[in-house]
Amino acid sequence: NAGVTQTPKFRILKIGQSMTLQCTQDMNHNYMYWYRQDPGMGLKLIYYSVGAGITDKGEVPNGYNVSRSTTEDFPLRLELAAPSQTSVYFCASVGGGSYNEQFFGPGTRLTVL
Amino acid sequence: GENVEQHPSTLSVQEGDSAVIKCTYSDSASNYFPWYKQELGKRPQLIIDIRSNVGEKKDQRIAVTLNKTAKHFSLHITETQPEDSAVYFCAASYADGLTFGKGTHLIIQP
C-alpha cells in the first residue's frame, strides 16, 4: 500500500490564483481530513469527511472548499489565494472509525506571494 | 467541543535523562489518546496511543499514562537519545476525529 499520498509537494502561487491540492489513500478508509500547519505551530483542521459524499467544516474553513466523490480521493480547493494561506497542508485518513490512528500524507508546502 | 492543552511548549533535557510531556483535555467522552512525533520537514507519525480502559501503556523507552478522572495524560521518554529530538503532539478523540495539542519541541542536549 502507498498509504496517503499528496500532490504537489511544493507550490508557489500568486495572490488571487486558485489551485487544488490532491490527496489519495489506498487503505479504504472512510474518514479523511485536511489540516494546515503554520511554521512552528500545531495542526489546524480545515475540512473533514466521514465518507464519500459527506464533508464538514473544521476550525479554519474560510477560503477553502472540498469534495469527496470517491472513498479514495479528498481534494482541497483554494480559491483566490491570499498570503495568509501560506502553510504546509497535510491530508490524513482513518479506518474503522474516528477513534483510531490517523495516517498522514507527506504534506504540500504552499507559498502565496 | 474538545479542548486539549499541552505543556511545556519547549523541553530541553540532557541526553540519557527522562522527558515528560503533559496534556489535559476537556471532553469526558474522549476515549482515545494518541501521541505523534514530527521531525523537521516531515509528517506527524504515531508513536504510542492509549484507550480509556487502560491506565498505562509502555513500548520500550516510551510510555503513556492516563488519568480519566483528572482528564490528563502524559508521555514519558526514558534514556533520551539524539534521535528523540522532534516536536511531539498529544491528541484526544471526539466524535468525528482528533483534537491536537499545540505541540512540545523536545531538545536533547549532548
Short mmCIF file of C-alpha atoms in Angstrom, two decimals:
data_model
loop_
_atom_site.label_atom_id
_atom_site.label_comp_id
_atom_site.label_asym_id
_atom_site.label_seq_id
_atom_site.Cartn_x
_atom_site.Cartn_y
_atom_site.Cartn_z
CA ASN A 1 0.00 0.00 0.00
CA ALA A 2 1.16 3.53 -0.79
CA GLY A 3 -0.83 4.84 2.19
CA VAL A 4 -1.77 8.52 1.92
CA THR A 5 -0.27 10.41 -1.00
CA GLN A 6 -0.39 14.14 -1.71
CA THR A 7 0.46 16.22 -4.76
CA PRO A 8 2.14 18.55 -5.39
CA LYS A 9 4.98 18.56 -2.82
CA PHE A 10 5.65 22.26 -3.29
CA ARG A 11 3.82 25.11 -4.97
CA ILE A 12 4.17 28.86 -5.25
CA LEU A 13 1.02 30.83 -6.07
CA LYS A 14 0.42 34.46 -6.80
CA ILE A 15 -2.25 36.34 -4.84
CA GLY A 16 -5.66 35.68 -6.39
CA GLN A 17 -4.70 32.44 -8.14
CA SER A 18 -6.51 29.18 -7.47
CA MET A 19 -5.32 25.61 -7.14
CA THR A 20 -6.32 22.14 -6.00
CA LEU A 21 -4.29 20.07 -3.56
CA GLN A 22 -4.72 16.38 -4.23
CA CYS A 23 -4.99 13.66 -1.58
CA THR A 24 -5.45 9.96 -2.22
CA GLN A 25 -5.45 6.97 0.12
CA ASP A 26 -5.46 3.29 -0.84
CA MET A 27 -6.44 1.84 2.56
CA ASN A 28 -10.23 2.04 2.02
CA HIS A 29 -10.52 4.47 4.93
CA ASN A 30 -13.83 6.24 5.45
CA TYR A 31 -12.56 9.24 7.39
CA MET A 32 -10.32 11.82 5.73
CA TYR A 33 -9.03 15.18 6.99
CA TRP A 34 -7.25 18.30 5.79
CA TYR A 35 -5.01 20.20 8.22
CA ARG A 36 -2.81 23.22 7.85
CA GLN A 37 0.35 23.75 9.86
CA ASP A 38 1.89 27.20 10.02
CA PRO A 39 5.64 27.46 10.83
CA GLY A 40 6.35 26.38 14.40
CA MET A 41 2.68 25.82 15.12
CA GLY A 42 0.26 22.95 15.61
CA LEU A 43 -2.29 21.35 13.30
CA LYS A 44 -5.49 23.19 12.48
CA LEU A 45 -8.40 21.27 10.94
CA ILE A 46 -9.73 22.79 7.72
CA TYR A 47 -12.31 20.26 6.49
CA TYR A 48 -13.08 16.62 7.03
CA SER A 49 -15.16 13.83 5.53
CA VAL A 50 -16.70 10.76 7.17
CA GLY A 51 -17.39 9.06 3.85
CA ALA A 52 -17.96 9.58 0.14
CA GLY A 53 -20.43 12.40 -0.48
CA ILE A 54 -20.16 13.79 3.08
CA THR A 55 -17.99 16.73 4.09
CA ASP A 56 -17.96 19.11 7.03
CA LYS A 57 -16.12 22.23 8.17
CA GLY A 58 -13.33 22.18 10.69
CA GLU A 59 -11.77 25.01 12.69
CA VAL A 60 -10.46 27.14 9.77
CA PRO A 61 -12.55 26.50 6.60
CA ASN A 62 -12.67 30.04 5.17
CA GLY A 63 -11.03 30.32 1.75
CA TYR A 64 -11.15 26.57 1.09
CA ASN A 65 -13.52 24.03 -0.41
CA VAL A 66 -13.53 20.24 -0.56
CA SER A 67 -15.35 17.42 -2.28
CA ARG A 68 -15.44 13.66 -1.69
CA SER A 69 -16.83 11.87 -4.72
CA THR A 70 -14.92 8.63 -4.03
CA THR A 71 -13.60 6.85 -0.93
CA GLU A 72 -10.01 7.25 -2.15
CA ASP A 73 -9.82 10.95 -3.06
CA PHE A 74 -10.30 14.10 -1.00
CA PRO A 75 -9.11 17.19 -2.92
CA LEU A 76 -8.78 20.61 -1.27
CA ARG A 77 -9.53 23.65 -3.41
CA LEU A 78 -8.08 27.11 -2.73
CA GLU A 79 -9.92 29.93 -4.42
CA LEU A 80 -8.39 33.42 -4.64
CA ALA A 81 -5.18 32.57 -2.79
CA ALA A 82 -4.02 35.00 -0.08
CA PRO A 83 -0.64 35.32 1.74
CA SER A 84 -2.38 34.10 4.93
CA GLN A 85 -2.78 30.71 3.23
CA THR A 86 0.98 30.19 3.11
CA SER A 87 1.39 26.99 5.10
CA VAL A 88 2.08 23.27 4.98
CA TYR A 89 -1.04 21.26 4.22
CA PHE A 90 -1.43 17.71 5.49
CA CYS A 91 -4.06 15.22 4.49
CA ALA A 92 -4.86 12.31 6.84
CA SER A 93 -7.12 9.27 6.86
CA VAL A 94 -8.55 6.85 9.42
CA GLY A 95 -10.10 3.43 9.04
CA GLY A 96 -12.58 1.60 11.26
CA GLY A 97 -13.96 4.72 12.94
CA SER A 98 -12.54 8.03 14.12
CA TYR A 99 -11.11 6.53 17.34
CA ASN A 100 -8.10 5.07 15.60
CA GLU A 101 -4.71 6.14 14.28
CA GLN A 102 -4.71 8.91 11.72
CA PHE A 103 -2.27 8.25 8.87
CA PHE A 104 -0.77 11.42 7.44
CA GLY A 105 0.34 12.18 3.92
CA PRO A 106 3.78 13.76 3.30
CA GLY A 107 2.34 17.28 3.04
CA THR A 108 2.20 20.08 0.46
CA ARG A 109 4.25 23.21 1.14
CA LEU A 110 2.36 26.20 -0.31
CA THR A 111 3.67 29.74 -0.60
CA VAL A 112 1.43 32.61 -1.71
CA LEU A 113 3.26 35.72 -2.88
CA GLY B 1 -16.05 20.95 21.53
CA GLU B 2 -12.91 19.24 22.78
CA ASN B 3 -10.04 21.39 24.06
CA VAL B 4 -6.54 19.97 24.54
CA GLU B 5 -3.83 21.80 26.47
CA GLN B 6 -0.20 20.64 26.18
CA HIS B 7 2.80 21.60 28.33
CA PRO B 8 5.56 22.54 28.11
CA SER B 9 5.90 24.15 24.69
CA THR B 10 9.67 23.58 24.75
CA LEU B 11 11.58 20.99 26.79
CA SER B 12 15.37 20.69 26.87
CA VAL B 13 16.94 17.64 28.54
CA GLN B 14 20.40 16.12 28.72
CA GLU B 15 20.97 13.02 26.64
CA GLY B 16 20.20 9.98 28.78
CA ASP B 17 17.76 11.81 31.05
CA SER B 18 13.99 11.38 31.02
CA ALA B 19 11.44 13.69 29.42
CA VAL B 20 7.80 14.13 30.42
CA ILE B 21 5.14 15.95 28.39
CA LYS B 22 1.68 16.55 29.84
CA CYS B 23 -1.74 17.12 28.28
CA THR B 24 -5.20 17.86 29.64
CA TYR B 25 -8.50 17.50 27.80
CA SER B 26 -11.99 18.80 28.41
CA ASP B 27 -14.47 16.28 26.93
CA SER B 28 -15.18 13.39 29.28
CA ALA B 29 -16.46 11.38 26.29
CA SER B 30 -12.95 11.20 24.77
CA ASN B 31 -11.69 7.64 24.81
CA TYR B 32 -8.64 7.57 22.53
CA PHE B 33 -5.39 9.45 23.20
CA PRO B 34 -2.56 9.18 20.65
CA TRP B 35 0.87 10.81 20.65
CA TYR B 36 2.52 11.87 17.40
CA LYS B 37 6.16 12.71 16.69
CA GLN B 38 7.03 15.15 13.95
CA GLU B 39 10.61 15.55 12.80
CA LEU B 40 11.62 18.72 10.97
CA GLY B 41 10.09 18.84 7.50
CA LYS B 42 8.32 15.50 7.92
CA ARG B 43 4.77 14.34 8.53
CA PRO B 44 3.43 13.55 12.04
CA GLN B 45 3.75 9.86 12.87
CA LEU B 46 2.09 7.90 15.66
CA ILE B 47 4.49 6.71 18.35
CA ILE B 48 2.11 5.42 21.01
CA ASP B 49 -1.58 5.59 21.91
CA ILE B 50 -3.82 4.67 24.81
CA ARG B 51 -7.52 3.99 25.19
CA SER B 52 -9.71 4.94 28.12
CA ASN B 53 -9.96 1.41 29.51
CA VAL B 54 -6.20 1.36 30.18
CA GLY B 55 -4.22 3.42 32.69
CA GLU B 56 -0.72 2.92 31.31
CA LYS B 57 0.97 1.59 28.20
CA LYS B 58 4.65 1.08 27.50
CA ASP B 59 6.69 0.48 24.37
CA GLN B 60 10.44 0.18 25.03
CA ARG B 61 11.61 3.66 26.15
CA ILE B 62 8.22 5.31 25.65
CA ALA B 63 5.25 5.15 28.00
CA VAL B 64 1.93 6.92 28.26
CA THR B 65 -0.23 7.28 31.38
CA LEU B 66 -3.89 8.27 31.51
CA ASN B 67 -5.92 9.63 34.41
CA LYS B 68 -9.54 9.78 33.23
CA THR B 69 -10.83 11.24 36.47
CA ALA B 70 -8.49 14.20 36.24
CA LYS B 71 -8.67 14.28 32.41
CA HIS B 72 -4.96 14.29 31.85
CA PHE B 73 -2.44 12.07 30.13
CA SER B 74 1.33 12.16 29.86
CA LEU B 75 4.14 10.94 27.61
CA HIS B 76 7.29 9.63 29.27
CA ILE B 77 10.52 9.07 27.35
CA THR B 78 13.37 7.44 29.26
CA GLU B 79 17.08 7.32 28.39
CA THR B 80 16.64 10.04 25.78
CA GLN B 81 18.75 9.89 22.64
CA PRO B 82 19.59 12.48 19.95
CA GLU B 83 17.03 10.95 17.58
CA ASP B 84 14.28 11.80 20.10
CA SER B 85 14.68 15.48 19.17
CA ALA B 86 11.40 16.47 17.48
CA VAL B 87 8.03 18.09 18.07
CA TYR B 88 5.55 15.90 19.95
CA PHE B 89 1.77 16.34 19.72
CA CYS B 90 -0.83 14.85 22.00
CA ALA B 91 -4.42 14.42 20.85
CA ALA B 92 -7.81 13.44 22.23
CA SER B 93 -10.68 11.92 20.27
CA TYR B 94 -14.11 13.41 19.65
CA ALA B 95 -16.99 12.03 17.59
CA ASP B 96 -15.50 12.66 14.16
CA GLY B 97 -11.76 12.88 14.75
CA LEU B 98 -8.94 14.17 16.94
CA THR B 99 -8.20 17.47 18.65
CA PHE B 100 -4.46 18.11 18.82
CA GLY B 101 -2.41 19.95 21.41
CA LYS B 102 -0.14 22.76 20.23
CA GLY B 103 2.99 20.62 20.43
CA THR B 104 6.16 20.33 22.52
CA HIS B 105 9.56 20.93 20.98
CA LEU B 106 11.87 18.38 22.65
CA ILE B 107 15.56 19.24 22.51
CA ILE B 108 18.14 16.64 23.51
CA GLN B 109 21.37 18.27 24.70
CA PRO B 110 24.58 16.23 24.14
#
